[in-house]
Amino acid sequence: MFDRLKEEIASIKARDPAVHSSLEVMLLYPSFKAVRSYRMAHWFYERGHFFIARWISQRSLHKTGIEIHPGAKIGKGLFIDHGSGVVIGETTEIGDNCTLYQNVTLGGTGKDVGKRHPTLGNNVMVGAGARVLGPFKIGDNSKIAANAVVLEEVPPNCTAVGVPARVVKRDGIRLSNSELDQIHIPDPVSEILCEHLIHIEKLKKEIEGLKEEINSLKKQEE
C-alpha cells in the first residue's frame, strides 16, 4: 500500500511543476484525495457494498469537486490537475499514467446499456472541458484537446480536437511531460477554413482579371 502511495505522489510531482513537497500533495491536492477515496470505494463496490461505496464517493465529491463512480476501473498514476467538475462514469476504464484536467467528463450518451462509458489507454491526456462520451477506446499515448467533444474511437498516438472531435495524426511515440500542452494543438477545422478562404481569394483575383479583360475588349470594339 505504501509503495502505491509513493508511486502516485511521484506521478503527480513529475507532472505538476507547482508541487513543492510530497506532504503538500498528500494534504492539499484534491486529485490525490479523490483517487485515494475512489480506491477505497471501489474495494467496497467490488464486494457488493454499493451503499457504502457510493457514500464514500459522494463524500469525496463534496470535498474535492471530483466525482468518480466507485464502479470505474482506474490504473496507476492517474493525475487530475485542479480537478473541479471532473466526472468519471461507472463503466469507465482508465489505463496507467493518464492525465485529466478540470471539467472533463468521461460519460455516456444515454442510449447505451452495459458498457456505457469510454476506455482510456495508457498515457492519455484529456484537456480542460473535454467531453468523451460513449463506450469506445482512446488509444495509448493519445491527447484530447481542451473543450473537444469525442464521440468515436481515437487510435493510439493521435490527437483529437474540435466539436465533434476530429483526429490529427501524430508520430507513434509516447508523450513526454513537456508535451502536456492543451493549447498549441492543430485544429483541422480552422485549417480547412483557411484553405477555403485562400481558394476564395484566388477565385476573386481570377474574376477581377476576367473583368479587366472584358472591359479592355469592349474599349477596343468601341
Short mmCIF file of C-alpha atoms in Angstrom, two decimals:
data_model
loop_
_atom_site.label_atom_id
_atom_site.label_comp_id
_atom_site.label_asym_id
_atom_site.label_seq_id
_atom_site.Cartn_x
_atom_site.Cartn_y
_atom_site.Cartn_z
CA MET A 1 0.00 0.00 0.00
CA PHE A 2 2.78 2.44 0.92
CA ASP A 3 4.59 1.69 -2.34
CA ARG A 4 1.37 2.54 -4.23
CA LEU A 5 1.07 5.82 -2.33
CA LYS A 6 4.67 6.72 -3.16
CA GLU A 7 4.08 5.93 -6.84
CA GLU A 8 1.01 8.14 -7.01
CA ILE A 9 2.72 11.03 -5.23
CA ALA A 10 5.75 10.71 -7.52
CA SER A 11 3.45 10.66 -10.56
CA ILE A 12 1.79 13.93 -9.51
CA LYS A 13 5.12 15.60 -8.71
CA ALA A 14 6.52 14.61 -12.11
CA ARG A 15 3.62 16.25 -13.98
CA ASP A 16 2.89 19.33 -11.89
CA PRO A 17 5.70 21.91 -11.63
CA ALA A 18 3.74 23.72 -8.89
CA VAL A 19 4.37 20.93 -6.35
CA HIS A 20 6.86 21.80 -3.60
CA SER A 21 6.77 18.64 -1.48
CA SER A 22 5.22 15.22 -1.06
CA LEU A 23 3.44 16.43 2.07
CA GLU A 24 1.76 19.15 0.01
CA VAL A 25 0.42 16.51 -2.39
CA MET A 26 -0.88 14.29 0.41
CA LEU A 27 -2.66 17.04 2.35
CA LEU A 28 -3.67 19.65 -0.20
CA TYR A 29 -4.10 18.09 -3.65
CA PRO A 30 -7.73 17.18 -4.50
CA SER A 31 -6.53 14.72 -7.15
CA PHE A 32 -4.64 12.65 -4.60
CA LYS A 33 -7.56 12.69 -2.14
CA ALA A 34 -10.13 11.81 -4.80
CA VAL A 35 -8.14 8.87 -6.19
CA ARG A 36 -7.44 7.51 -2.70
CA SER A 37 -11.15 7.74 -1.83
CA TYR A 38 -12.02 6.08 -5.13
CA ARG A 39 -9.75 3.11 -4.38
CA MET A 40 -11.45 2.62 -1.02
CA ALA A 41 -14.92 2.96 -2.57
CA HIS A 42 -14.01 0.58 -5.39
CA TRP A 43 -12.93 -2.05 -2.84
CA PHE A 44 -16.40 -1.96 -1.26
CA TYR A 45 -18.12 -1.80 -4.67
CA GLU A 46 -16.41 -4.98 -5.89
CA ARG A 47 -17.63 -6.79 -2.76
CA GLY A 48 -21.25 -5.74 -3.25
CA HIS A 49 -21.36 -3.00 -0.59
CA PHE A 50 -22.81 -0.48 -3.03
CA PHE A 51 -24.29 1.94 -0.47
CA ILE A 52 -21.00 2.31 1.42
CA ALA A 53 -19.12 2.68 -1.88
CA ARG A 54 -21.41 5.48 -3.06
CA TRP A 55 -21.31 7.16 0.35
CA ILE A 56 -17.51 7.31 0.17
CA SER A 57 -17.54 8.61 -3.41
CA GLN A 58 -20.17 11.29 -2.68
CA ARG A 59 -18.30 12.43 0.42
CA SER A 60 -15.17 12.74 -1.69
CA LEU A 61 -17.12 14.70 -4.33
CA HIS A 62 -18.21 17.29 -1.76
CA LYS A 63 -14.62 17.67 -0.52
CA THR A 64 -12.76 17.72 -3.84
CA GLY A 65 -15.25 18.59 -6.61
CA ILE A 66 -14.23 15.39 -8.41
CA GLU A 67 -16.85 12.69 -8.99
CA ILE A 68 -15.52 9.19 -9.61
CA HIS A 69 -18.06 6.39 -9.66
CA PRO A 70 -16.84 3.52 -7.48
CA GLY A 71 -17.52 1.07 -10.30
CA ALA A 72 -14.94 2.65 -12.60
CA LYS A 73 -11.63 0.87 -13.20
CA ILE A 74 -8.54 3.06 -12.84
CA GLY A 75 -4.90 2.09 -13.29
CA LYS A 76 -1.90 3.56 -11.52
CA GLY A 77 -0.60 7.10 -11.82
CA LEU A 78 -3.85 8.95 -12.60
CA PHE A 79 -3.33 12.73 -12.21
CA ILE A 80 -6.35 15.05 -12.18
CA ASP A 81 -4.96 18.59 -12.45
CA HIS A 82 -7.08 21.09 -10.45
CA GLY A 83 -9.98 18.67 -10.81
CA SER A 84 -13.09 20.81 -10.27
CA GLY A 85 -16.02 19.45 -12.26
CA VAL A 86 -14.39 16.19 -13.33
CA VAL A 87 -16.90 13.34 -13.77
CA ILE A 88 -15.89 9.71 -14.34
CA GLY A 89 -18.76 7.30 -15.08
CA GLU A 90 -19.45 3.82 -13.74
CA THR A 91 -18.12 1.70 -16.60
CA THR A 92 -15.16 3.94 -17.41
CA GLU A 93 -11.77 2.25 -17.64
CA ILE A 94 -8.58 4.29 -17.32
CA GLY A 95 -5.10 2.93 -18.00
CA ASP A 96 -1.82 3.86 -16.36
CA ASN A 97 -0.30 7.36 -16.10
CA CYS A 98 -3.25 9.27 -17.55
CA THR A 99 -3.84 13.00 -17.01
CA LEU A 100 -7.24 14.72 -16.79
CA TYR A 101 -7.75 18.47 -16.47
CA GLN A 102 -10.66 20.37 -14.90
CA ASN A 103 -14.26 19.94 -16.12
CA VAL A 104 -13.50 16.72 -18.02
CA THR A 105 -16.42 14.31 -18.44
CA LEU A 106 -15.89 10.63 -19.19
CA GLY A 107 -19.55 9.81 -19.66
CA GLY A 108 -22.19 8.02 -21.68
CA THR A 109 -24.57 9.13 -24.39
CA GLY A 110 -27.68 7.91 -22.57
CA LYS A 111 -28.57 5.31 -25.21
CA ASP A 112 -26.07 2.57 -24.40
CA VAL A 113 -26.53 -0.28 -21.93
CA GLY A 114 -23.92 -2.37 -20.14
CA LYS A 115 -20.57 -0.78 -21.07
CA ARG A 116 -21.67 2.85 -21.39
CA HIS A 117 -18.53 4.88 -20.77
CA PRO A 118 -15.15 5.26 -22.52
CA THR A 119 -11.93 3.34 -22.05
CA LEU A 120 -8.69 5.31 -21.88
CA GLY A 121 -5.44 3.57 -22.74
CA ASN A 122 -2.10 4.31 -21.08
CA ASN A 123 -0.53 7.80 -21.06
CA VAL A 124 -3.68 9.54 -22.32
CA MET A 125 -4.14 13.28 -21.74
CA VAL A 126 -7.64 14.84 -21.73
CA GLY A 127 -7.69 18.66 -21.83
CA ALA A 128 -9.83 21.03 -19.78
CA GLY A 129 -13.55 20.96 -20.54
CA ALA A 130 -13.34 17.98 -22.90
CA ARG A 131 -16.22 15.51 -23.15
CA VAL A 132 -15.59 11.88 -24.05
CA LEU A 133 -18.98 10.23 -24.45
CA GLY A 134 -19.64 6.59 -25.28
CA PRO A 135 -18.28 3.04 -24.91
CA PHE A 136 -15.25 3.33 -27.19
CA LYS A 137 -11.49 3.48 -26.62
CA ILE A 138 -8.99 6.32 -26.60
CA GLY A 139 -5.73 4.68 -27.66
CA ASP A 140 -2.43 4.73 -25.81
CA ASN A 141 -0.46 8.00 -25.84
CA SER A 142 -3.32 9.99 -27.36
CA LYS A 143 -4.33 13.56 -26.48
CA ILE A 144 -7.80 15.11 -26.34
CA ALA A 145 -7.68 18.89 -26.78
CA ALA A 146 -9.42 21.30 -24.41
CA ASN A 147 -13.22 21.56 -24.97
CA ALA A 148 -13.24 18.77 -27.55
CA VAL A 149 -16.31 16.53 -27.74
CA VAL A 150 -15.23 12.99 -28.61
CA LEU A 151 -17.97 10.67 -29.88
CA GLU A 152 -15.96 7.91 -31.52
CA GLU A 153 -12.78 5.89 -31.07
CA VAL A 154 -9.40 7.63 -31.19
CA PRO A 155 -6.47 5.45 -32.36
CA PRO A 156 -3.20 5.29 -30.40
CA ASN A 157 -0.66 8.12 -30.72
CA CYS A 158 -3.20 10.62 -32.05
CA THR A 159 -4.69 13.97 -31.07
CA ALA A 160 -8.43 14.70 -31.24
CA VAL A 161 -9.68 18.29 -31.46
CA GLY A 162 -12.92 20.14 -32.16
CA VAL A 163 -16.69 19.61 -31.84
CA PRO A 164 -17.29 16.88 -32.77
CA ALA A 165 -13.66 15.87 -32.36
CA ARG A 166 -11.50 15.00 -35.36
CA VAL A 167 -8.23 13.11 -35.22
CA VAL A 168 -4.88 14.69 -36.06
CA LYS A 169 -2.24 12.03 -36.73
CA ARG A 170 0.88 12.03 -34.61
CA ASP A 171 4.09 10.04 -34.62
CA GLY A 172 3.79 6.77 -32.75
CA ILE A 173 5.82 7.87 -29.75
CA ARG A 174 5.00 8.08 -26.08
CA LEU A 175 4.11 11.59 -24.93
CA SER A 176 6.63 13.20 -22.59
CA ASN A 177 5.76 15.65 -19.79
CA SER A 178 6.89 18.56 -21.96
CA GLU A 179 4.11 17.71 -24.43
CA LEU A 180 1.31 18.19 -21.88
CA ASP A 181 0.11 21.26 -23.75
CA GLN A 182 -3.64 21.82 -24.13
CA ILE A 183 -3.42 24.97 -26.27
CA HIS A 184 -0.86 24.66 -29.07
CA ILE A 185 -2.63 21.85 -30.89
CA PRO A 186 -3.50 21.99 -34.61
CA ASP A 187 -7.22 22.48 -35.35
CA PRO A 188 -8.24 20.69 -38.57
CA VAL A 189 -11.49 22.70 -38.84
CA SER A 190 -9.59 26.01 -38.77
CA GLU A 191 -7.06 24.65 -41.26
CA ILE A 192 -9.85 23.68 -43.70
CA LEU A 193 -11.50 27.10 -43.32
CA CYS A 194 -8.17 28.80 -44.02
CA GLU A 195 -7.70 26.69 -47.15
CA HIS A 196 -11.19 27.68 -48.36
CA LEU A 197 -10.50 31.37 -47.70
CA ILE A 198 -7.27 31.19 -49.68
CA HIS A 199 -9.12 29.46 -52.55
CA ILE A 200 -11.86 32.12 -52.46
CA GLU A 201 -9.26 34.90 -52.65
CA LYS A 202 -7.68 33.22 -55.69
CA LEU A 203 -11.10 32.98 -57.39
CA LYS A 204 -11.77 36.65 -56.65
CA LYS A 205 -8.49 37.64 -58.28
CA GLU A 206 -9.28 35.49 -61.33
CA ILE A 207 -12.74 37.08 -61.61
CA GLU A 208 -11.23 40.56 -61.35
CA GLY A 209 -8.76 39.63 -64.06
CA LEU A 210 -11.56 38.42 -66.34
CA LYS A 211 -13.50 41.63 -65.74
CA GLU A 212 -10.48 43.71 -66.75
CA GLU A 213 -10.03 41.64 -69.92
CA ILE A 214 -13.72 42.05 -70.81
CA ASN A 215 -13.59 45.81 -70.23
CA SER A 216 -10.44 46.02 -72.35
CA LEU A 217 -12.12 44.13 -75.20
CA LYS A 218 -15.16 46.42 -75.01
CA LYS A 219 -12.95 49.50 -75.28
CA GLN A 220 -11.17 48.05 -78.30
CA GLU A 221 -14.50 47.35 -80.03
CA GLU A 222 -15.65 50.90 -79.35
#
